[in-house]
Amino acid sequence: ELCPTIKNILLLDSEGKRIAVKYYSDDWPTNAAKEAFEKAVFTKTQKTNARTEAEITMFDNYIVVYKFVQDLHFFVTGGENENEIILATVLQGFFDAVGLLLRGTEDKKEALENLDLILLCLDEIVDGGIILETDANVIAGKVDSHSMDAGAPLSEQVSLLLFHSSDYPLAKSIATILTYLGLQQTITQALATAREHLTRSLLK
Amino acid sequence: ADYSPFLGIEKGAVLQEARVFNDPQLDPRRCSQVITKLLYLLNQGETFTKVEATEVFFAVTKLFQSKDIGLRRMVYVMIKELSPSADEVIIVTSSLMKDMTSKTDMYRANAIRVLCRITDGTLLTQIERYLKQAIVDKNPVVASAALVSGIHLLQTNPEIVKRWSNEVQEAVQSRAALVQFHALALLHQIRQNDRLAVNKLVSSLTKGSVRSPLAQCLLIRYTSQVIRESANNNQAGDRPFYDFLEGCLRHKAEMVIFEAARAITELNGVTSRELTPAITVLQLFLSSSKPVLRFAAVRTLNKVAMTHPMAVTNCNIDMESLISDQNRSIATLAITTLLKTGNESSVDRLMKQITNFMSDIADEFKIVVVDAIRSLCLKFPLKHRSLMNFLSNILREEGGFEYKKAIVDSIVILIRDIPEAKESGLLHLCEFIEDCEFTYLSTQILHFLGIEGPKTSDPSKYIRYIYNRVHLENATVRAGAVSTLAKFGAMVDTLKPRVFVLLRRCLFDNDDEVRDRATLYLNTLGGDGAVVETGEDVKEFLFGSLYIPLEPSDDAFDINSVPKEVKTQPLAEKKAPGKKPTGLGAPPAGPPSTVDAYEKLLSSIPEFANFGKLFKFSAPVELTEAETEYAVNVVKHIFDGHVVFQYNCTNTIPEQLLENVTVIVDASEAEEFAEVASKPLRSLPYDSPGQIFVAFEKPEGVPAVGKFSNMLRFIVKEVDPSTGEAEDDGVEDEYQLEELEVVAADYMLKVGVSNFRNAWETMDADYERVDEYGLGPRESLAEAVNAVINLLGMQPCEGTEVVPNNSRSHTCLLSGVYIGNVKVLVRLQFGLDGPKDVAMK
């Protein structure tokens, strides 16, 4: 099998308990096997500092890349022959997408309160082990656009997003997503709408 | 303080809540929350019973009525998690098909993924048209959804997915990065068995046009595969596609650079010129701020160091700074790489660094280091003292079984391969078993001591360590220690009296096995006081290896399947000259030593043990034509009152496994014989000869003759040649073999006499018989002489079996021993009578 394959994606808390996990491989056929794996991964990585850069370890013929923020522990597992950097790219996509979806408040409480978004996020990153998307902005966009009211006008939706983020790079990428999703709106249009909205709210 | 929205969540309550899905006025927000709770439960490992799952599934299908996008999204995920059964799938099929043709891209993309996940082949033909359209959809999410679903479906419905080739090919050209990646993966999988097509794909894509880094990684993998497969036909000149790989080293995406570098290092027979650019980029990665890059690079370089240590030495300085890397995986890989590339002078410095490092890494890393140190020691045997010391030091420290086993294995290997390290290594092992908590390791070491200890300059110094085990350990180790003691006794005569004293003490052990072993060794080694030379047979019997490997097997152990006879059989077979390794049967008239071999073999079978001394065995007689399904020949073993037929069978059909193989012998044309025993063959796998024995009783000392017809009967099982696994059910079958005769010659032992004339003269004239026979027309005189010799089964003397060319008469002298130990001498006088007739006197 030559196609890069993801074996599982895990989001655990600071005690190693599950927040959301997704397995794409039959290597762990039972829940007990899955829990044993999670426990092993957690114990092995617990003491490391994976907060600025993604870390990596190898055990039981798996490669695990991981990154932590607050009390959230993100993991992506691949086979021993997998390209480590591909795995790290998937991890970064997951990590950043969750960051965007939780709007900066990245902790366990917020994650559980938005569990629907996290589960949708997992669903958008990998399908049956095959990488679907690695760009955090696209992933978050796909997840979040669904939770919005489909009836609202597009400019409203863009503004809503920009209101939450209020930084230019993110605004730009969200605009990209909207065009990417085939919504009939160009980047310039989206940005224009956004700027208009921001100016108006400042003038109030 | 630890608030969770799912605090105190309970499955039964959530299932009750799921009733809101049936409300006529759906509340999308509420429904989404309930689905999230259900998904939370599943994610935590909770399971739904079949009934619960079906109920939830039916309720969820009601939610398609809602137009709420967010809710629909959750419905899709929920359906995938429930993995509905075939009859349930039908319920949602129409809803999903409607979404699949929706104008909303998100609906189309997700409905495709859900439907393809839960569908079976029959539905697939119905939606195939939409899927083909979706592959070339201008929305990249829809196209990717269809392509990824295609990759999954190819496993179950390859013939359908293969029909989408044109659309997939179009999608490879997509401007969307991920679509290109998914399309390329699917296209390659569709064509993977067509080497030419893959070649073409790689040739055209490597010319440029792949934008996505992931797709580029795929292309690198496909290219390596093409290079690997064409390597055999293209030895000379530049490697095809190397330039492409080398070019990828300058790609802007790190994953592509790394993929290319790794591909280059893994090329078959890679040259150092080809390696250099790849090593250079990996070296840059070594000093990256990203641990993942450092790990990837050091892991790859570590592998390169196994085959091309010189190519990696340039990185040694970067490598040494990685020993203190925060990430212990990286540090371990760096150390083991250095151990592989280091030179003799750097060993001591490295060992110092490693000693500090060992205390703070996990066992699994320690094992890697131990393996590397073993290789280093084999490379620089002069350094064995410091390396062996290192191993014995870490052997004394805390550690789990696998780690300790790795150290012990390494010491054992060093002892075997470096003679100077032997004595110190053995003592390290002795000290280790003084305080070893692992029974397995103790017994292994005791066994090893038994082999190596007696060969050392002073075997006596090990006895104390071994005998201590008999006091202090569990029964398994005690039994092992007894065997080791006995080995010392058997091998070292001067130690024998002391060993016997120790063994005798073991006779009072409270464990059966320990006592039994001690008793056996005392008796066989002559522990009755007299110091006797221990015979080779005894040593072989006590300490020789079993022929059947003691590996775990799925079959229940059956003593009958352990034919003691095979032990001698292969040896005899090896001696047979010009024998093709087809394994067809036993040797033709074996060398004299085979008498002993056969005798041992037969007496090892309990049923035949009381037949007495083997008088004679025949050369194998083929009972099948050459090249038939089953090759069988037979060796006749003649005893005083019995005859044993040894059928050597070979199964020449790889797809078959024969079981319960017997030979049904019809002795109706051999009246004086009565079947007394039959020893079937439990299993006869392909190309692995086995023996069946059938024994007959016959009047004692009488040269009874007769004809036997033989039928091979067995249960045949189909074997999958690729896996080697046999099916469970077999069919009973028979196979007709040729007839077998016991003739007078079978009772004649070829025994030569040194002086025939002398022997002839000294025999009593009363026993002399003179007869004349007409042998009828014969090819030649020589052929006639041979025929008679074979018929009588006697030993020609004084070279008289050779008939000079063109002679018209010949005298042949034969001698032998007939059954009942009767000496027989024969003087044959042949004469040509007329043109072809031969007469004999």
PDB file of C-alpha atoms in Angstrom, chain A residues 15-201:
ATOM      1  CA  GLU A  15      -5.221  12.737  32.307  1.00  0.00           C
ATOM      2  CA  GLY A  16      -5.248  10.678  29.146  1.00  0.00           C
ATOM      3  CA  LYS A  17      -9.051  10.456  29.013  1.00  0.00           C
ATOM      4  CA  ARG A  18     -10.841  10.558  25.707  1.00  0.00           C
ATOM      5  CA  ILE A  19     -12.345  13.739  24.417  1.00  0.00           C
ATOM      6  CA  ALA A  20     -12.735  12.495  20.858  1.00  0.00           C
ATOM      7  CA  VAL A  21     -10.945   9.679  19.055  1.00  0.00           C
ATOM      8  CA  LYS A  22     -11.231   8.169  15.620  1.00  0.00           C
ATOM      9  CA  TYR A  23      -9.630   4.911  14.519  1.00  0.00           C
ATOM     10  CA  TYR A  24      -9.208   4.103  10.846  1.00  0.00           C
ATOM     11  CA  SER A  25      -7.372   0.807  11.208  1.00  0.00           C
ATOM     12  CA  ASP A  26      -8.279  -2.694  12.363  1.00  0.00           C
ATOM     13  CA  ASP A  27      -5.089  -2.851  14.411  1.00  0.00           C
ATOM     14  CA  TRP A  28      -7.173  -2.193  17.519  1.00  0.00           C
ATOM     15  CA  PRO A  29     -10.311  -4.296  17.129  1.00  0.00           C
ATOM     16  CA  THR A  30     -11.794  -3.780  20.581  1.00  0.00           C
ATOM     17  CA  ASN A  31     -12.420  -0.811  22.799  1.00  0.00           C
ATOM     18  CA  ALA A  32     -10.047  -2.360  25.325  1.00  0.00           C
ATOM     19  CA  ALA A  33      -7.280  -2.470  22.707  1.00  0.00           C
ATOM     20  CA  LYS A  34      -7.963   1.140  21.819  1.00  0.00           C
ATOM     21  CA  GLU A  35      -7.865   2.226  25.451  1.00  0.00           C
ATOM     22  CA  ALA A  36      -4.629   0.320  25.987  1.00  0.00           C
ATOM     23  CA  PHE A  37      -3.091   2.097  23.030  1.00  0.00           C
ATOM     24  CA  GLU A  38      -4.269   5.484  24.270  1.00  0.00           C
ATOM     25  CA  LYS A  39      -2.898   4.768  27.700  1.00  0.00           C
ATOM     26  CA  ALA A  40       0.469   3.767  26.259  1.00  0.00           C
ATOM     27  CA  VAL A  41       0.630   6.810  24.029  1.00  0.00           C
ATOM     28  CA  PHE A  42      -0.366   9.109  26.845  1.00  0.00           C
ATOM     29  CA  THR A  43       2.125   7.703  29.343  1.00  0.00           C
ATOM     30  CA  LYS A  44       4.912   7.839  26.813  1.00  0.00           C
ATOM     31  CA  THR A  45       4.320  11.426  25.809  1.00  0.00           C
ATOM     32  CA  GLN A  46       2.966  12.912  29.028  1.00  0.00           C
ATOM     33  CA  LYS A  47       6.243  14.302  30.284  1.00  0.00           C
ATOM     34  CA  THR A  48       7.433  15.746  27.024  1.00  0.00           C
ATOM     35  CA  ASN A  49       7.078  19.345  26.037  1.00  0.00           C
ATOM     36  CA  ALA A  50       5.046  19.375  22.870  1.00  0.00           C
ATOM     37  CA  ARG A  51       3.622  22.843  23.186  1.00  0.00           C
ATOM     38  CA  THR A  52       5.672  24.941  20.829  1.00  0.00           C
ATOM     39  CA  GLU A  53       6.556  22.365  18.221  1.00  0.00           C
ATOM     40  CA  ALA A  54       4.898  19.080  17.387  1.00  0.00           C
ATOM     41  CA  GLU A  55       6.776  16.164  18.931  1.00  0.00           C
ATOM     42  CA  ILE A  56       7.232  12.646  17.668  1.00  0.00           C
ATOM     43  CA  THR A  57       7.803   9.184  19.073  1.00  0.00           C
ATOM     44  CA  MET A  58       7.865   5.655  17.819  1.00  0.00           C
ATOM     45  CA  PHE A  59       6.662   2.556  19.588  1.00  0.00           C
ATOM     46  CA  ASP A  60       5.110  -0.825  18.782  1.00  0.00           C
ATOM     47  CA  ASN A  61       5.934  -0.154  15.131  1.00  0.00           C
ATOM     48  CA  TYR A  62       3.798   2.973  15.041  1.00  0.00           C
ATOM     49  CA  ILE A  63       4.855   6.529  14.589  1.00  0.00           C
ATOM     50  CA  VAL A  64       2.951   8.984  16.744  1.00  0.00           C
ATOM     51  CA  VAL A  65       3.163  12.742  16.269  1.00  0.00           C
ATOM     52  CA  TYR A  66       1.626  14.914  18.931  1.00  0.00           C
ATOM     53  CA  LYS A  67       1.089  18.425  20.144  1.00  0.00           C
ATOM     54  CA  PHE A  68      -0.396  19.800  23.350  1.00  0.00           C
ATOM     55  CA  VAL A  69      -2.178  22.982  24.267  1.00  0.00           C
ATOM     56  CA  GLN A  70      -3.573  23.694  27.731  1.00  0.00           C
ATOM     57  CA  ASP A  71      -5.154  20.431  28.850  1.00  0.00           C
ATOM     58  CA  LEU A  72      -5.683  19.155  25.300  1.00  0.00           C
ATOM     59  CA  HIS A  73      -3.409  16.460  23.884  1.00  0.00           C
ATOM     60  CA  PHE A  74      -3.569  15.910  20.108  1.00  0.00           C
ATOM     61  CA  PHE A  75      -2.158  12.743  18.506  1.00  0.00           C
ATOM     62  CA  VAL A  76      -1.910  11.354  14.991  1.00  0.00           C
ATOM     63  CA  THR A  77      -0.668   7.789  14.457  1.00  0.00           C
ATOM     64  CA  GLY A  78       0.763   6.189  11.324  1.00  0.00           C
ATOM     65  CA  GLY A  79       2.559   2.998  10.396  1.00  0.00           C
ATOM     66  CA  GLU A  80       6.316   2.702  10.919  1.00  0.00           C
ATOM     67  CA  ASN A  81       7.077   3.352   7.271  1.00  0.00           C
ATOM     68  CA  GLU A  82       4.980   6.466   6.987  1.00  0.00           C
ATOM     69  CA  ASN A  83       6.504   9.773   6.057  1.00  0.00           C
ATOM     70  CA  GLU A  84       6.745  11.535   9.424  1.00  0.00           C
ATOM     71  CA  ILE A  85       6.233  14.931   7.888  1.00  0.00           C
ATOM     72  CA  ILE A  86       2.955  13.906   6.279  1.00  0.00           C
ATOM     73  CA  LEU A  87       1.714  12.757   9.679  1.00  0.00           C
ATOM     74  CA  ALA A  88       2.859  16.022  11.205  1.00  0.00           C
ATOM     75  CA  THR A  89       0.981  17.935   8.505  1.00  0.00           C
ATOM     76  CA  VAL A  90      -2.228  16.120   9.387  1.00  0.00           C
ATOM     77  CA  LEU A  91      -1.628  16.800  13.074  1.00  0.00           C
ATOM     78  CA  GLN A  92      -1.056  20.478  12.408  1.00  0.00           C
ATOM     79  CA  GLY A  93      -4.249  20.630  10.342  1.00  0.00           C
ATOM     80  CA  PHE A  94      -6.251  19.048  13.145  1.00  0.00           C
ATOM     81  CA  PHE A  95      -4.615  21.137  15.865  1.00  0.00           C
ATOM     82  CA  ASP A  96      -5.080  24.454  14.083  1.00  0.00           C
ATOM     83  CA  ALA A  97      -8.607  23.641  12.916  1.00  0.00           C
ATOM     84  CA  VAL A  98      -9.679  22.881  16.469  1.00  0.00           C
ATOM     85  CA  GLY A  99      -8.016  26.141  17.540  1.00  0.00           C
ATOM     86  CA  LEU A 100     -10.034  28.058  14.964  1.00  0.00           C
ATOM     87  CA  LEU A 101     -13.275  26.292  15.852  1.00  0.00           C
ATOM     88  CA  LEU A 102     -12.828  26.906  19.577  1.00  0.00           C
ATOM     89  CA  ARG A 103     -12.025  30.524  18.783  1.00  0.00           C
ATOM     90  CA  GLY A 104      -8.890  30.785  20.820  1.00  0.00           C
ATOM     91  CA  THR A 105     -10.229  29.251  24.025  1.00  0.00           C
ATOM     92  CA  GLU A 106      -8.514  25.942  23.617  1.00  0.00           C
ATOM     93  CA  ASP A 107      -9.177  23.802  26.644  1.00  0.00           C
ATOM     94  CA  LYS A 108     -11.023  20.662  27.579  1.00  0.00           C
ATOM     95  CA  LYS A 109     -14.169  22.422  28.764  1.00  0.00           C
ATOM     96  CA  GLU A 110     -14.529  24.384  25.559  1.00  0.00           C
ATOM     97  CA  ALA A 111     -13.737  21.280  23.518  1.00  0.00           C
ATOM     98  CA  LEU A 112     -16.449  19.236  25.223  1.00  0.00           C
ATOM     99  CA  GLU A 113     -18.953  22.041  24.846  1.00  0.00           C
ATOM    100  CA  ASN A 114     -18.220  22.101  21.135  1.00  0.00           C
ATOM    101  CA  LEU A 115     -17.811  18.375  20.732  1.00  0.00           C
ATOM    102  CA  ASP A 116     -20.052  18.400  17.655  1.00  0.00           C
ATOM    103  CA  LEU A 117     -17.574  20.675  15.902  1.00  0.00           C
ATOM    104  CA  ILE A 118     -14.632  18.507  16.917  1.00  0.00           C
ATOM    105  CA  LEU A 119     -16.327  15.359  15.639  1.00  0.00           C
ATOM    106  CA  LEU A 120     -17.158  17.064  12.345  1.00  0.00           C
ATOM    107  CA  CYS A 121     -13.573  18.257  12.206  1.00  0.00           C
ATOM    108  CA  LEU A 122     -12.283  14.683  12.504  1.00  0.00           C
ATOM    109  CA  ASP A 123     -14.744  13.674   9.815  1.00  0.00           C
ATOM    110  CA  GLU A 124     -13.346  16.317   7.457  1.00  0.00           C
ATOM    111  CA  ILE A 125      -9.662  15.525   7.962  1.00  0.00           C
ATOM    112  CA  VAL A 126      -9.479  11.819   7.222  1.00  0.00           C
ATOM    113  CA  ASP A 127     -11.872   9.386   5.552  1.00  0.00           C
ATOM    114  CA  GLY A 128     -11.225   5.729   6.238  1.00  0.00           C
ATOM    115  CA  GLY A 129      -7.498   6.362   6.766  1.00  0.00           C
ATOM    116  CA  ILE A 130      -7.066   8.518   3.655  1.00  0.00           C
ATOM    117  CA  ILE A 131      -6.158  12.138   4.158  1.00  0.00           C
ATOM    118  CA  LEU A 132      -9.047  14.342   3.025  1.00  0.00           C
ATOM    119  CA  GLU A 133      -7.725  17.777   3.863  1.00  0.00           C
ATOM    120  CA  THR A 134      -4.779  19.199   5.797  1.00  0.00           C
ATOM    121  CA  ASP A 135      -5.372  22.959   5.582  1.00  0.00           C
ATOM    122  CA  ALA A 136      -6.754  24.017   8.955  1.00  0.00           C
ATOM    123  CA  ASN A 137      -8.642  26.973   7.480  1.00  0.00           C
ATOM    124  CA  VAL A 138     -10.401  24.808   4.937  1.00  0.00           C
ATOM    125  CA  ILE A 139     -11.227  22.175   7.554  1.00  0.00           C
ATOM    126  CA  ALA A 140     -12.580  24.692  10.026  1.00  0.00           C
ATOM    127  CA  GLY A 141     -14.443  26.463   7.268  1.00  0.00           C
ATOM    128  CA  LYS A 142     -16.156  23.272   6.156  1.00  0.00           C
ATOM    129  CA  VAL A 143     -17.166  22.482   9.708  1.00  0.00           C
ATOM    130  CA  ASP A 144     -18.265  25.924  10.749  1.00  0.00           C
ATOM    131  CA  SER A 145     -20.119  26.908   7.598  1.00  0.00           C
ATOM    132  CA  HIS A 146     -22.458  24.017   8.301  1.00  0.00           C
ATOM    133  CA  SER A 147     -23.408  25.266  11.709  1.00  0.00           C
ATOM    134  CA  MET A 148     -24.469  28.582  10.317  1.00  0.00           C
ATOM    135  CA  ASP A 149     -27.956  29.362   9.290  1.00  0.00           C
ATOM    136  CA  ALA A 150     -28.197  28.543   5.625  1.00  0.00           C
ATOM    137  CA  GLY A 151     -30.929  31.109   5.209  1.00  0.00           C
ATOM    138  CA  ALA A 152     -28.802  34.103   6.226  1.00  0.00           C
ATOM    139  CA  PRO A 153     -27.259  36.154   3.462  1.00  0.00           C
ATOM    140  CA  LEU A 154     -23.683  35.379   2.671  1.00  0.00           C
ATOM    141  CA  SER A 155     -22.292  38.745   3.678  1.00  0.00           C
ATOM    142  CA  GLU A 156     -23.824  38.229   7.100  1.00  0.00           C
ATOM    143  CA  GLN A 157     -22.116  34.894   7.444  1.00  0.00           C
ATOM    144  CA  VAL A 158     -18.753  36.280   6.461  1.00  0.00           C
ATOM    145  CA  SER A 159     -19.162  39.152   8.866  1.00  0.00           C
ATOM    146  CA  LEU A 160     -20.147  36.787  11.611  1.00  0.00           C
ATOM    147  CA  LEU A 161     -16.947  34.840  11.126  1.00  0.00           C
ATOM    148  CA  LEU A 162     -14.835  37.944  10.926  1.00  0.00           C
ATOM    149  CA  PHE A 163     -16.411  39.285  14.044  1.00  0.00           C
ATOM    150  CA  HIS A 164     -15.173  36.258  15.924  1.00  0.00           C
ATOM    151  CA  SER A 165     -11.683  36.353  14.555  1.00  0.00           C
ATOM    152  CA  SER A 166     -11.044  39.990  13.702  1.00  0.00           C
ATOM    153  CA  ASP A 167      -7.593  39.363  12.320  1.00  0.00           C
ATOM    154  CA  TYR A 168      -6.708  39.854   8.724  1.00  0.00           C
ATOM    155  CA  PRO A 169      -4.996  36.526   7.826  1.00  0.00           C
ATOM    156  CA  LEU A 170      -7.898  34.570   9.199  1.00  0.00           C
ATOM    157  CA  ALA A 171     -10.421  36.790   7.492  1.00  0.00           C
ATOM    158  CA  LYS A 172      -8.576  36.222   4.277  1.00  0.00           C
ATOM    159  CA  SER A 173      -8.507  32.497   4.652  1.00  0.00           C
ATOM    160  CA  ILE A 174     -12.175  32.332   5.533  1.00  0.00           C
ATOM    161  CA  ALA A 175     -12.921  34.273   2.432  1.00  0.00           C
ATOM    162  CA  THR A 176     -10.817  31.765   0.533  1.00  0.00           C
ATOM    163  CA  ILE A 177     -12.812  28.956   2.027  1.00  0.00           C
ATOM    164  CA  LEU A 178     -16.058  30.476   0.984  1.00  0.00           C
ATOM    165  CA  THR A 179     -14.916  30.735  -2.580  1.00  0.00           C
ATOM    166  CA  TYR A 180     -13.411  27.296  -2.337  1.00  0.00           C
ATOM    167  CA  LEU A 181     -16.732  25.904  -1.277  1.00  0.00           C
ATOM    168  CA  GLY A 182     -18.198  27.200  -4.486  1.00  0.00           C
ATOM    169  CA  LEU A 183     -20.221  29.933  -2.880  1.00  0.00           C
ATOM    170  CA  GLN A 184     -20.559  32.657  -5.438  1.00  0.00           C
ATOM    171  CA  GLN A 185     -18.359  35.213  -3.779  1.00  0.00           C
ATOM    172  CA  THR A 186     -14.882  36.382  -4.683  1.00  0.00           C
ATOM    173  CA  ILE A 187     -12.184  37.151  -2.165  1.00  0.00           C
ATOM    174  CA  THR A 188     -12.341  40.858  -2.881  1.00  0.00           C
ATOM    175  CA  GLN A 189     -16.102  40.903  -2.460  1.00  0.00           C
ATOM    176  CA  ALA A 190     -15.846  39.037   0.823  1.00  0.00           C
ATOM    177  CA  LEU A 191     -13.166  41.356   2.105  1.00  0.00           C
ATOM    178  CA  ALA A 192     -15.087  44.389   1.036  1.00  0.00           C
ATOM    179  CA  THR A 193     -18.139  43.150   2.919  1.00  0.00           C
ATOM    180  CA  ALA A 194     -16.003  42.464   5.935  1.00  0.00           C
ATOM    181  CA  ARG A 195     -14.348  45.853   5.937  1.00  0.00           C
ATOM    182  CA  GLU A 196     -17.698  47.548   5.565  1.00  0.00           C
ATOM    183  CA  HIS A 197     -19.049  45.619   8.503  1.00  0.00           C
ATOM    184  CA  LEU A 198     -16.069  46.398  10.706  1.00  0.00           C
ATOM    185  CA  THR A 199     -16.160  50.096   9.905  1.00  0.00           C
ATOM    186  CA  ARG A 200     -19.852  50.204  10.709  1.00  0.00           C
ATOM    187  CA  SER A 201     -19.388  48.490  14.055  1.00  0.00           C
TER     188      SER A 201
END
